[in-house]
XYZ file of C-alpha atoms in Angstrom:
752
model
C -0.087 -0.149 0.000
C 1.680 3.046 -1.124
C 0.399 7.146 -0.817
C 1.147 8.918 -3.594
C 0.687 12.553 -4.957
C -1.943 12.687 -7.834
C 0.293 13.719 -11.129
C -3.026 16.286 -12.371
C -4.130 17.854 -9.124
C -0.795 17.282 -6.640
C -3.014 16.004 -4.326
C -2.313 12.946 -2.060
C -4.028 9.743 -2.882
C -3.586 6.371 -1.925
C -2.628 4.845 -5.019
C -0.321 1.494 -6.266
C 2.183 3.878 -8.119
C 3.134 7.310 -6.701
C 3.118 8.684 -10.033
C -0.166 7.899 -11.426
C -3.383 10.504 -11.480
C -6.307 9.813 -8.432
C -8.743 8.043 -10.909
C -6.569 5.396 -11.991
C -3.681 3.061 -10.569
C -0.901 0.928 -12.568
C -0.573 -2.738 -12.541
C 3.194 -3.256 -13.564
C 3.718 -6.460 -15.743
C 7.801 -5.758 -16.793
C 7.797 -2.875 -18.348
C 4.174 -2.696 -19.887
C 1.573 -0.919 -17.839
C -1.817 -1.786 -17.408
C -4.390 1.122 -16.279
C -7.265 -0.375 -14.240
C -9.995 1.699 -12.388
C -9.455 2.196 -8.364
C -11.415 -0.543 -6.732
C -13.899 0.500 -3.931
C -13.904 -0.954 -0.506
C -15.709 -0.475 2.966
C -13.212 0.777 5.918
C -12.774 -2.868 7.394
C -11.500 -4.414 4.069
C -8.773 -1.171 3.770
C -7.617 -2.473 7.727
C -7.111 -5.344 6.498
C -5.230 -4.422 3.167
C -2.976 -2.601 5.767
C -1.653 -5.583 7.264
C -0.835 -6.706 3.890
C 2.480 -6.777 1.844
C 2.698 -3.876 -0.552
C 0.213 -4.401 -3.850
C 0.157 -2.630 -7.018
C -3.424 -2.021 -7.255
C -4.484 -0.352 -4.138
C -8.038 0.502 -2.956
C -8.976 4.107 -2.689
C -10.152 5.041 0.726
C -13.828 6.222 1.057
C -14.637 9.523 2.487
C -14.959 8.707 6.040
C -13.381 9.860 9.182
C -12.143 6.744 10.404
C -10.590 5.963 7.026
C -9.016 9.481 7.237
C -7.154 8.092 10.470
C -6.150 4.899 8.983
C -4.322 6.875 6.405
C -2.836 9.443 8.676
C -1.039 6.274 10.677
C -0.470 4.403 7.487
C 1.384 7.216 5.880
C 3.349 7.663 9.226
C 4.510 4.367 9.694
C 5.198 3.549 5.992
C 7.635 6.569 5.775
C 9.371 5.615 8.938
C 9.632 1.921 7.697
C 10.921 3.264 4.750
C 12.544 5.959 4.826
C 16.376 4.611 4.862
C 15.398 2.012 2.218
C 14.449 4.986 0.093
C 17.339 7.297 0.812
C 19.520 4.265 0.097
C 18.058 2.381 -2.728
C 17.256 5.082 -4.910
C 20.270 5.534 -5.931
C 20.387 9.072 -5.452
C 20.800 10.436 -2.019
C 21.359 14.052 -0.643
C 22.669 16.625 -3.645
C 26.121 17.214 -3.193
C 27.167 19.127 -6.366
C 25.522 21.048 -8.548
C 25.883 21.049 -12.456
C 24.429 23.199 -14.197
C 24.714 23.679 -18.278
C 23.901 26.951 -19.458
C 22.357 26.578 -22.803
C 20.542 23.625 -25.017
C 23.469 23.543 -27.612
C 23.617 20.031 -29.630
C 26.534 19.117 -27.307
C 24.565 19.476 -23.612
C 21.523 17.534 -24.944
C 24.352 14.921 -25.197
C 25.585 15.388 -22.007
C 21.812 15.201 -21.273
C 21.335 11.856 -22.379
C 24.430 10.222 -21.383
C 23.412 11.619 -17.150
C 19.967 9.858 -17.798
C 21.723 6.597 -18.652
C 24.111 6.716 -16.098
C 23.549 8.727 -13.552
C 25.790 9.953 -10.723
C 24.691 9.730 -7.218
C 24.858 12.805 -4.864
C 25.152 14.858 -8.451
C 21.845 17.107 -9.637
C 21.898 18.158 -13.236
C 20.077 21.864 -14.291
C 19.675 23.365 -17.669
C 19.209 26.794 -18.002
C 17.869 27.662 -21.418
C 15.374 30.240 -23.219
C 14.121 28.110 -25.658
C 12.340 24.596 -24.155
C 12.797 23.142 -28.223
C 16.462 23.181 -29.516
C 16.859 22.771 -33.124
C 19.275 20.650 -34.785
C 20.869 22.834 -37.554
C 21.239 20.605 -39.789
C 17.695 20.156 -40.715
C 17.180 23.596 -40.722
C 17.394 23.831 -44.283
C 15.093 21.119 -44.754
C 12.714 22.926 -42.469
C 12.912 25.769 -44.319
C 12.175 23.822 -47.861
C 9.120 22.170 -46.207
C 10.691 18.184 -45.940
C 10.895 18.243 -41.951
C 8.059 19.589 -39.559
C 9.036 21.752 -36.470
C 8.905 18.809 -33.846
C 10.971 17.088 -36.772
C 13.872 18.937 -36.785
C 13.742 20.354 -32.796
C 15.127 18.460 -29.741
C 12.108 18.659 -26.695
C 14.429 19.672 -23.861
C 11.588 19.065 -21.543
C 11.207 15.560 -22.146
C 15.203 15.290 -22.236
C 15.723 17.001 -19.067
C 12.417 14.393 -17.614
C 14.720 11.578 -18.964
C 18.007 12.682 -17.404
C 16.344 13.829 -14.047
C 17.249 16.847 -14.706
C 15.922 20.345 -13.600
C 15.067 22.544 -16.491
C 14.633 26.295 -15.910
C 13.265 27.818 -18.575
C 15.294 31.317 -18.847
C 17.746 33.427 -20.588
C 20.868 33.802 -18.662
C 22.412 37.557 -18.695
C 25.858 37.003 -16.900
C 28.026 34.820 -14.602
C 29.766 35.559 -11.304
C 32.513 33.199 -11.526
C 33.733 33.846 -7.880
C 30.244 33.705 -6.315
C 29.814 30.714 -8.825
C 26.347 31.252 -9.721
C 24.884 32.689 -13.338
C 22.517 35.429 -13.125
C 19.003 35.683 -14.625
C 16.602 38.664 -14.867
C 13.908 39.033 -12.665
C 14.886 36.535 -10.855
C 17.813 34.941 -8.319
C 20.826 33.642 -9.441
C 21.090 29.628 -9.954
C 24.196 28.581 -7.877
C 26.716 25.955 -9.748
C 29.720 23.628 -8.729
C 30.478 22.887 -12.233
C 29.249 25.042 -15.048
C 29.306 24.673 -18.947
C 28.021 27.410 -20.990
C 26.605 25.807 -24.400
C 24.211 29.006 -25.857
C 25.281 29.019 -29.157
C 25.921 32.655 -30.667
C 23.579 35.866 -31.087
C 23.202 38.105 -34.448
C 25.796 40.284 -35.115
C 25.361 43.748 -34.920
C 28.826 45.099 -37.182
C 26.601 46.239 -40.092
C 23.653 48.621 -38.903
C 20.379 47.296 -39.370
C 21.192 43.713 -39.767
C 19.638 42.379 -36.474
C 16.844 44.648 -36.555
C 15.553 44.713 -39.582
C 16.964 42.253 -41.690
C 16.039 38.212 -40.195
C 19.085 36.541 -38.516
C 19.067 33.012 -39.342
C 20.471 32.404 -35.601
C 19.628 31.666 -33.257
C 17.262 29.815 -35.340
C 14.367 29.941 -33.025
C 13.814 33.636 -33.547
C 14.112 32.341 -37.780
C 11.065 30.036 -37.135
C 8.465 32.594 -36.453
C 9.298 35.345 -38.977
C 9.458 32.686 -41.313
C 6.068 31.639 -40.360
C 4.734 35.027 -41.369
C 6.816 34.921 -44.316
C 5.223 31.760 -45.982
C 1.922 33.333 -44.543
C 2.568 36.873 -47.208
C 4.031 34.313 -50.047
C 1.013 32.901 -50.224
C -1.756 35.616 -49.788
C 0.491 38.628 -51.533
C -0.506 39.057 -55.601
C 2.615 40.725 -56.194
C 6.056 39.522 -57.446
C 8.546 38.692 -54.091
C 12.098 39.734 -53.701
C 14.045 37.954 -50.883
C 17.777 38.381 -50.145
C 19.959 36.257 -48.247
C 23.541 37.654 -46.930
C 26.224 35.392 -46.374
C 27.955 32.811 -48.606
C 28.616 29.947 -46.586
C 27.593 27.083 -46.422
C 24.271 27.985 -44.160
C 23.462 31.042 -46.522
C 23.779 28.611 -49.636
C 21.557 26.200 -48.289
C 19.131 28.708 -47.022
C 19.304 30.306 -50.050
C 18.325 27.419 -52.446
C 15.604 26.169 -49.912
C 13.925 29.138 -49.702
C 13.638 29.445 -53.161
C 12.202 25.660 -53.577
C 10.110 26.349 -50.742
C 8.322 29.968 -52.387
C 8.008 28.273 -55.521
C 5.985 25.643 -54.275
C 3.609 27.383 -51.604
C 2.695 29.956 -54.448
C 2.042 26.995 -57.107
C -0.309 25.517 -54.631
C -1.639 28.794 -53.792
C -2.611 29.192 -57.523
C -0.482 32.335 -58.082
C 0.231 33.846 -61.647
C 3.816 32.746 -63.110
C 4.363 36.848 -63.160
C 3.521 36.762 -59.512
C 6.886 35.111 -58.760
C 9.343 35.068 -55.961
C 13.150 35.804 -56.829
C 15.693 34.766 -54.457
C 19.286 36.771 -54.629
C 22.213 35.490 -52.537
C 24.572 38.142 -51.336
C 28.461 36.986 -50.085
C 31.157 39.546 -49.596
C 33.810 37.260 -51.275
C 33.346 33.768 -53.275
C 30.656 31.495 -51.604
C 31.771 28.595 -49.577
C 35.425 29.359 -48.374
C 36.879 26.548 -47.107
C 35.028 24.068 -48.834
C 36.828 22.547 -52.064
C 36.617 24.319 -55.219
C 34.913 21.539 -56.988
C 32.175 22.167 -54.538
C 31.479 25.874 -55.213
C 31.154 25.252 -58.951
C 28.754 22.605 -58.267
C 26.555 24.908 -55.843
C 26.757 27.776 -58.456
C 25.808 25.321 -61.222
C 22.727 24.317 -58.731
C 21.850 27.960 -58.001
C 21.645 28.943 -61.655
C 19.437 26.268 -62.579
C 17.149 27.070 -59.708
C 16.926 30.984 -60.693
C 18.532 32.095 -57.401
C 20.897 34.927 -58.442
C 24.538 34.708 -56.892
C 26.205 37.646 -56.362
C 29.763 37.196 -54.883
C 32.508 40.045 -53.948
C 29.303 42.255 -53.055
C 29.675 43.558 -49.396
C 26.687 45.225 -47.632
C 27.191 48.638 -45.873
C 23.529 49.010 -44.360
C 20.457 47.325 -43.907
C 17.456 49.953 -44.544
C 13.882 49.396 -44.397
C 13.115 47.357 -47.611
C 16.268 47.781 -49.202
C 19.967 46.851 -48.954
C 22.780 49.641 -49.215
C 25.917 47.922 -50.843
C 29.426 48.575 -50.041
C 29.692 50.502 -53.978
C 26.545 52.868 -52.922
C 24.307 50.786 -55.420
C 20.958 49.802 -53.374
C 19.211 46.343 -53.676
C 15.334 46.261 -52.633
C 13.637 43.315 -50.926
C 10.465 42.414 -49.437
C 12.491 40.022 -46.915
C 16.231 39.580 -46.087
C 17.959 36.842 -44.062
C 20.929 37.205 -42.609
C 23.248 34.083 -42.441
C 27.103 35.720 -41.907
C 28.989 34.871 -38.869
C 27.286 35.616 -36.037
C 28.838 37.127 -32.485
C 29.322 36.186 -29.192
C 26.838 37.370 -26.560
C 28.171 40.726 -25.223
C 27.855 40.140 -21.583
C 30.382 37.151 -21.848
C 33.245 39.847 -21.882
C 32.092 40.825 -18.646
C 32.625 37.430 -16.829
C 36.257 38.050 -16.039
C 36.596 34.737 -18.151
C 39.038 34.958 -20.972
C 37.701 35.526 -24.531
C 39.139 35.947 -28.223
C 39.175 38.708 -30.006
C 35.803 38.198 -31.527
C 34.105 38.063 -27.930
C 33.731 34.170 -27.480
C 34.810 32.114 -24.624
C 38.420 30.595 -25.152
C 39.280 26.984 -23.687
C 41.498 24.260 -23.454
C 41.828 21.085 -25.160
C 40.196 19.614 -22.049
C 36.957 21.638 -23.086
C 37.513 23.927 -19.843
C 37.735 28.066 -19.694
C 41.350 28.614 -20.885
C 42.424 31.077 -17.896
C 40.057 29.118 -15.210
C 38.420 28.667 -13.409
C 38.694 24.974 -13.676
C 34.988 24.533 -12.783
C 33.877 26.369 -15.772
C 33.802 24.611 -19.147
C 32.488 25.905 -22.748
C 31.689 24.050 -25.773
C 29.752 24.775 -29.031
C 29.665 27.695 -31.047
C 30.337 30.392 -28.011
C 33.499 28.455 -27.226
C 37.002 29.124 -29.548
C 39.443 26.539 -28.191
C 43.008 28.201 -28.210
C 44.795 24.451 -28.722
C 42.682 23.550 -31.659
C 41.163 25.975 -33.432
C 38.632 24.904 -35.651
C 35.677 26.876 -37.686
C 32.277 27.432 -35.563
C 30.154 23.829 -36.897
C 27.565 22.208 -35.797
C 29.962 19.028 -36.492
C 32.010 19.740 -33.445
C 29.370 20.340 -31.108
C 27.885 17.463 -31.632
C 31.481 15.589 -31.337
C 32.031 17.371 -28.047
C 29.356 16.175 -26.144
C 31.064 12.637 -25.105
C 34.254 14.082 -24.001
C 32.404 17.052 -22.206
C 30.133 14.512 -20.672
C 32.924 12.302 -19.358
C 35.543 14.953 -18.110
C 32.494 16.557 -16.128
C 31.910 13.584 -14.650
C 36.364 13.364 -13.760
C 36.025 16.586 -12.460
C 33.544 15.975 -9.789
C 35.296 13.048 -8.528
C 38.581 14.368 -8.451
C 40.299 12.602 -11.162
C 42.628 14.000 -14.412
C 40.830 15.284 -17.381
C 41.374 13.427 -20.657
C 42.237 16.246 -23.717
C 39.839 16.413 -26.921
C 41.130 17.043 -30.377
C 38.917 17.581 -32.868
C 39.062 15.867 -36.062
C 40.690 18.221 -38.974
C 38.484 17.364 -41.648
C 34.710 16.413 -41.762
C 31.724 15.264 -43.862
C 29.585 18.238 -45.180
C 26.253 17.641 -47.001
C 25.160 20.580 -48.611
C 21.572 19.955 -49.983
C 20.324 22.579 -52.974
C 16.707 22.989 -51.984
C 15.153 20.183 -53.670
C 15.779 16.821 -52.318
C 19.911 16.786 -54.008
C 22.746 17.287 -51.977
C 26.775 17.961 -52.629
C 29.146 16.123 -50.264
C 32.276 17.464 -49.192
C 35.422 16.153 -47.182
C 38.630 17.806 -47.422
C 39.635 17.853 -51.813
C 36.376 14.835 -51.708
C 33.345 16.375 -53.755
C 30.122 14.946 -55.253
C 26.831 15.149 -56.341
C 23.500 13.512 -56.797
C 19.646 13.027 -55.721
C 21.048 9.577 -53.868
C 22.905 11.780 -51.406
C 19.406 13.160 -50.199
C 18.325 9.855 -48.797
C 21.948 9.353 -46.748
C 21.537 12.996 -45.656
C 18.297 12.196 -44.170
C 18.880 8.841 -42.375
C 21.849 10.665 -40.687
C 20.033 13.527 -39.744
C 16.924 11.686 -38.621
C 19.517 8.851 -36.715
C 20.590 12.023 -34.628
C 17.139 13.170 -33.625
C 15.635 9.753 -32.633
C 18.566 9.497 -29.794
C 16.974 12.642 -27.949
C 12.763 11.673 -28.736
C 12.122 7.971 -29.371
C 15.128 6.603 -28.559
C 14.443 7.529 -25.089
C 12.053 5.406 -24.569
C 13.598 2.293 -26.245
C 16.681 3.227 -24.058
C 14.934 3.343 -20.976
C 13.554 -0.060 -21.446
C 16.853 -1.282 -21.870
C 18.504 0.336 -19.060
C 15.312 -0.949 -16.964
C 15.961 -4.608 -17.836
C 19.841 -3.977 -17.004
C 19.331 -2.325 -13.646
C 22.340 -2.780 -11.460
C 22.347 -1.663 -7.823
C 25.201 1.368 -7.242
C 28.153 0.170 -6.442
C 29.419 1.708 -3.421
C 32.448 3.445 -5.074
C 30.702 5.220 -7.406
C 28.225 6.611 -4.534
C 31.318 7.509 -2.746
C 33.150 9.091 -5.543
C 31.396 12.733 -5.889
C 31.199 12.837 -1.885
C 34.834 11.758 -0.918
C 35.796 14.503 -3.832
C 33.557 16.847 -2.265
C 34.683 16.971 1.055
C 34.266 16.004 4.526
C 30.804 17.586 4.771
C 29.739 15.710 1.472
C 30.923 12.207 3.217
C 29.150 13.149 6.500
C 25.961 13.868 4.603
C 25.891 10.827 2.536
C 26.338 8.957 6.132
C 23.908 11.072 7.903
C 20.836 10.647 5.148
C 21.157 6.825 5.971
C 20.308 7.591 9.360
C 18.578 10.503 9.316
C 16.772 11.135 12.494
C 13.205 12.731 12.315
C 12.719 12.533 16.130
C 12.790 16.698 16.170
C 10.007 16.869 13.237
C 12.764 16.590 10.799
C 12.988 20.443 11.495
C 15.297 22.317 8.890
C 18.430 24.028 10.965
C 17.533 27.332 12.089
C 20.525 28.526 10.970
C 19.219 27.931 7.038
C 15.705 29.748 8.417
C 17.702 32.535 9.341
C 19.647 33.187 6.082
C 16.674 32.603 3.812
C 14.747 35.214 5.772
C 17.826 37.547 5.194
C 18.187 36.970 1.496
C 14.298 37.715 0.733
C 13.591 41.200 -0.121
C 11.927 43.483 2.053
C 8.029 43.696 1.942
C 7.187 46.808 0.642
C 4.154 48.762 1.991
C 0.734 46.811 1.447
C -3.047 47.377 2.748
C -3.457 46.111 6.183
C 0.426 46.215 7.502
C -0.177 48.487 10.406
C -2.182 45.227 11.680
C 0.729 42.963 11.679
C 1.641 43.530 15.256
C 4.538 40.618 15.094
C 5.840 39.027 11.793
C 8.946 38.253 10.052
C 10.669 41.682 10.700
C 10.587 40.629 14.527
C 9.690 36.707 14.443
C 8.277 34.930 17.394
C 6.606 31.833 17.994
C 3.939 33.032 16.177
C 2.638 35.877 14.395
C 0.138 38.329 15.772
C -2.534 40.082 13.752
C -5.325 42.326 14.948
C -8.608 41.511 14.355
C -10.591 42.893 11.364
C -12.598 45.756 11.561
C -16.083 46.345 12.566
C -18.366 44.639 9.871
C -15.682 42.973 7.950
C -15.279 38.902 8.678
C -11.910 36.915 8.217
C -11.690 34.688 5.870
C -9.143 31.705 5.967
C -8.042 29.139 3.719
C -4.848 26.506 2.982
C -3.327 24.870 0.192
C -0.309 22.629 0.022
C 1.152 19.958 -2.796
C 4.301 18.802 -3.780
C 6.502 19.446 -6.181
C 5.031 18.958 -9.985
C 7.866 21.202 -11.846
C 11.724 21.270 -11.816
C 12.027 25.186 -11.306
C 12.133 25.554 -7.389
C 11.523 29.653 -8.158
C 8.469 28.900 -10.902
C 7.208 26.009 -8.166
C 7.106 28.901 -5.227
C 5.238 31.193 -7.209
C 2.607 28.590 -8.673
C 2.000 27.773 -5.212
C 1.678 31.009 -3.553
C -0.931 31.957 -6.754
C -2.459 28.731 -6.091
C -2.960 29.317 -2.250
C -4.542 32.695 -2.629
C -6.997 31.642 -5.559
C -9.611 30.516 -2.991
C -9.305 33.695 -1.513
C -10.064 35.619 -4.752
C -12.707 33.270 -5.692
C -15.018 34.190 -2.619
C -13.760 38.285 -3.183
C -12.084 38.575 0.002
C -9.126 40.563 0.337
C -5.732 38.609 1.206
C -4.221 39.995 4.025
C -1.420 37.310 5.659
C 0.397 33.974 4.674
C 1.904 31.363 6.704
C 4.354 29.165 4.547
C 4.810 25.351 5.214
C 7.600 24.011 3.027
C 9.240 20.630 2.901
C 13.013 20.653 1.971
C 14.740 17.334 0.394
C 17.834 16.561 2.765
C 21.275 17.572 1.680
C 23.985 19.847 2.473
C 23.103 23.085 3.967
C 24.189 24.999 1.473
C 21.719 23.251 -1.057
C 18.489 23.032 1.439
C 19.135 26.542 2.101
C 19.522 26.998 -2.327
C 16.045 25.049 -2.977
C 13.830 26.599 0.381
C 15.446 30.318 -0.834
C 14.198 29.512 -4.052
C 10.931 28.612 -3.702
C 10.269 31.372 -1.048
C 11.780 34.006 -3.678
C 8.978 32.626 -6.132
C 6.370 33.018 -3.834
C 6.787 36.272 -2.254
C 6.357 38.252 -5.254
C 3.212 36.931 -6.201
C 1.928 37.233 -2.092
C 3.358 41.138 -2.767
C 1.578 41.837 -5.759
C -1.803 40.526 -3.942
C -1.548 42.647 -1.015
C -0.360 39.449 1.309
C 2.722 39.639 4.123
C 4.148 36.721 4.487
C 4.558 36.529 8.364
C 6.601 33.032 9.365
C 5.420 29.218 8.519
C 7.403 26.178 9.228
C 10.367 24.086 7.422
C 11.037 20.690 7.758
C 12.709 17.775 5.543
C 11.292 15.361 3.548
C 12.027 13.046 0.385
C 10.394 15.626 -2.354
C 10.077 19.284 -2.284
C 6.752 20.701 -1.222
C 5.177 23.875 -0.538
C 2.128 25.609 0.694
C 0.333 28.715 2.459
C -2.251 29.226 4.994
C -3.609 32.705 3.544
C -5.880 34.817 6.126
C -8.024 37.599 3.949
C -11.006 39.910 5.484
C -14.058 41.012 3.404
C -17.474 43.253 3.938
C -19.651 40.783 5.986
C -22.166 39.975 3.360
C -20.139 40.662 0.354
C -19.004 37.328 -0.355
C -18.820 35.057 -3.287
C -19.823 31.178 -2.456
C -20.135 27.981 -4.285
C -23.462 27.785 -3.248
C -24.994 30.601 -5.257
C -25.498 28.932 -8.472
C -29.014 29.878 -10.068
C -30.806 27.818 -12.934
C -29.931 29.502 -16.077
C -27.068 30.847 -15.752
C -23.942 30.772 -17.880
C -21.173 29.087 -16.581
C -17.620 31.495 -17.308
C -14.584 30.478 -17.432
C -11.552 32.612 -16.964
C -8.795 30.195 -17.603
C -8.112 27.671 -20.208
C -8.247 24.135 -18.371
C -6.209 20.726 -18.390
C -3.636 22.100 -16.744
C -3.193 18.960 -14.613
C -3.253 16.691 -17.337
C -0.862 18.221 -19.078
C 1.689 18.017 -16.096
C 0.315 14.345 -15.517
C 1.625 13.798 -19.782
C 4.712 15.893 -18.977
C 5.925 13.350 -16.002
C 5.779 10.510 -18.638
C 7.307 12.618 -21.724
C 4.241 12.621 -23.179
C 3.924 16.542 -23.424
C 5.611 18.670 -25.880
C 8.014 21.440 -23.806
C 5.644 24.268 -25.345
C 2.604 23.176 -23.993
C 4.693 22.692 -20.592
C 5.988 26.085 -20.340
C 1.926 27.347 -21.694
C 0.830 25.355 -18.755
C 3.036 26.983 -16.162
C 2.418 30.452 -17.374
C -1.144 30.031 -17.073
C -0.903 28.591 -13.380
C 1.350 31.778 -12.566
C -1.797 33.828 -14.146
C -3.533 35.593 -11.003
C -7.032 35.318 -10.563
C -7.541 38.395 -8.690
C -8.613 40.593 -11.432
C -10.964 37.760 -13.038
C -12.336 37.720 -9.015
C -12.934 41.616 -9.104
C -14.095 41.691 -12.431
C -17.038 39.066 -11.619
C -17.959 40.253 -8.789
C -18.488 44.236 -10.107
C -20.996 42.730 -12.276
C -23.108 40.882 -9.381
C -21.442 37.073 -9.935
C -23.662 34.838 -7.808
C -21.474 32.236 -7.214
C -17.490 31.363 -7.405
C -15.492 28.682 -6.980
C -11.362 28.446 -7.626
C -10.899 25.071 -10.373
C -7.808 23.469 -9.339
C -7.027 20.066 -8.476
C -11.139 18.181 -8.517
C -11.385 19.658 -12.129
C -14.183 21.293 -13.937
C -16.523 18.508 -13.050
C -15.671 17.762 -9.695
C -16.112 21.941 -8.839
C -19.611 21.966 -11.029
C -20.713 19.286 -8.916
C -19.384 21.006 -5.659
C -21.320 24.357 -6.688
C -24.542 22.752 -7.996
C -25.352 20.291 -4.866
C -25.940 22.994 -2.602
C -27.733 25.503 -5.094
C -29.694 22.490 -6.246
C -29.471 24.532 -9.618
């Protein structure tokens, strides 16, 4: 018999599998899972089951006072009996080291995959990325040409992080403090690291005026997709001829121009556009195209461009980009309807402020071990953002892909205090350059050939690479389960030994963790967290708080509401269902305030109840701080003061708030006021629980998850105010029981 949180509503339910939804349980047979409805048993049958060994199918408890007492007792005894086994048998134990991967580039996706296949006990991996879908650059021309869908050429980082048991933080970095060992993020606290790897790619160069503000940079690719979709709509609906320009004579510029020409012709033909309303594509290159490739490749692509009707203008530099036209270096002008910029991009400007060594172009300098060239040794860099001082190579995706395995190996070695291994990239590599249609030119060193038969070869290589981070994860997970082996003691102690005495003590203490004191988090940790939280801004009713966090005591002291007003109290608490503790804190606070908003009350004070996974003091402090830092601005925005709380250690992070509000007597909205014939108004989209349940099984797309999290952080305060102003007679907060469950709660007392 197990207790576990429902993946949809996060409320504790009796299930056979703690990852299942409340309405179903799972019977596991090997790797296959059979979902069956809960069986409903009376209380005496439940008591009999408590004495039996754990079952894969557990009964659902009836809503009865005795059953609730049994539930509490069983939860207590099962925790006491199994906590030691879970600590030792999970293969994880307390967090000792934080590995932060900054950016979701080609190297980092391989690091995540390898850590998922072979996790390190005591090591927590965190990915910070501004995009939850990372594009595979090798398939970008195929996307432009219409041969691939968005999902076919993008790696879903949310699903990959789930496979790797890694935290995903959806944010764009703005700095690195190498002394404090934190990554700076906008509008939220920084993220601490013990080991950092940077793979953030490159940004549009601003060397030529207008190149990044008027033209559409091809990199980063995420910005290209939306702009390209608008271009397709314009090309399909316009009756006028279109002139498109591509600037950049490298392999990327050549491929994009040919792919763009192929796609626009195809879309215009499908739309039935007249021949005179055709699209023209021109490619501009300051020098010869395909420099660095064999001359034969240039000749072949020039011929193919001519056959496809793409104008190639070599030796033509761009001086400035203005609205609707290119100003060339010789003073001539070239009009355009859309311009794609595919020249060498630059490194993010903030890298030069980190104190890390950079080259003359601002890219991070690295040594043969992929570490920052001038240190510190716990910072690595790979991909286009890095330049090797020992083995310089051009910026190409093939090198980022090849850096993934040695980067993973060296991170592991660094964590265990072992010597790192040098990585020497190859001096020649295979390039398959597509020509718009399903035709390609292959080059490697002096070797060059072309043909339609090369397209299936390239397509096979690209799809095989992508499958490793999508469908291949399921296959890998099945193999891992079939050959699962217990974590060796040497491996378990390796990171702890390298981390020092405090880490070794934490590992030993975790196996026999005492809960006799209620498992409270240490007072020093609490004190430091409270000191790090921002000071409260002035809020309504602040003068009514006599004792709060400014001068903490055993309890908060608040004046009673004024005459004619009533006090409204609500509580909400659930375990973390999102990797980012800051976002979780914001959602938990918003969720707790929801009931107060739904009744039309003004939230006044809140008490926090937090559970923090056991670990090093610094790790527990950071986890608690991130959660409360996420909740703090949400409470402040609602005019609600955090006045105290309770924290304890547990198996996983959980957070809740008891909110006290005030309202004018007789003005509250309730569930029981529904009337026949009234309309039901929904103020938010439904289905967040379904999406989060799917996310835990790697069946939800990253963009769905970010959309759901964004919705869950949206306050209901304004919607409740509008409903109250327009004399709504009934209102409720739709959360853990779904729309139907809450409607039942409203219709029964209302008899509507």
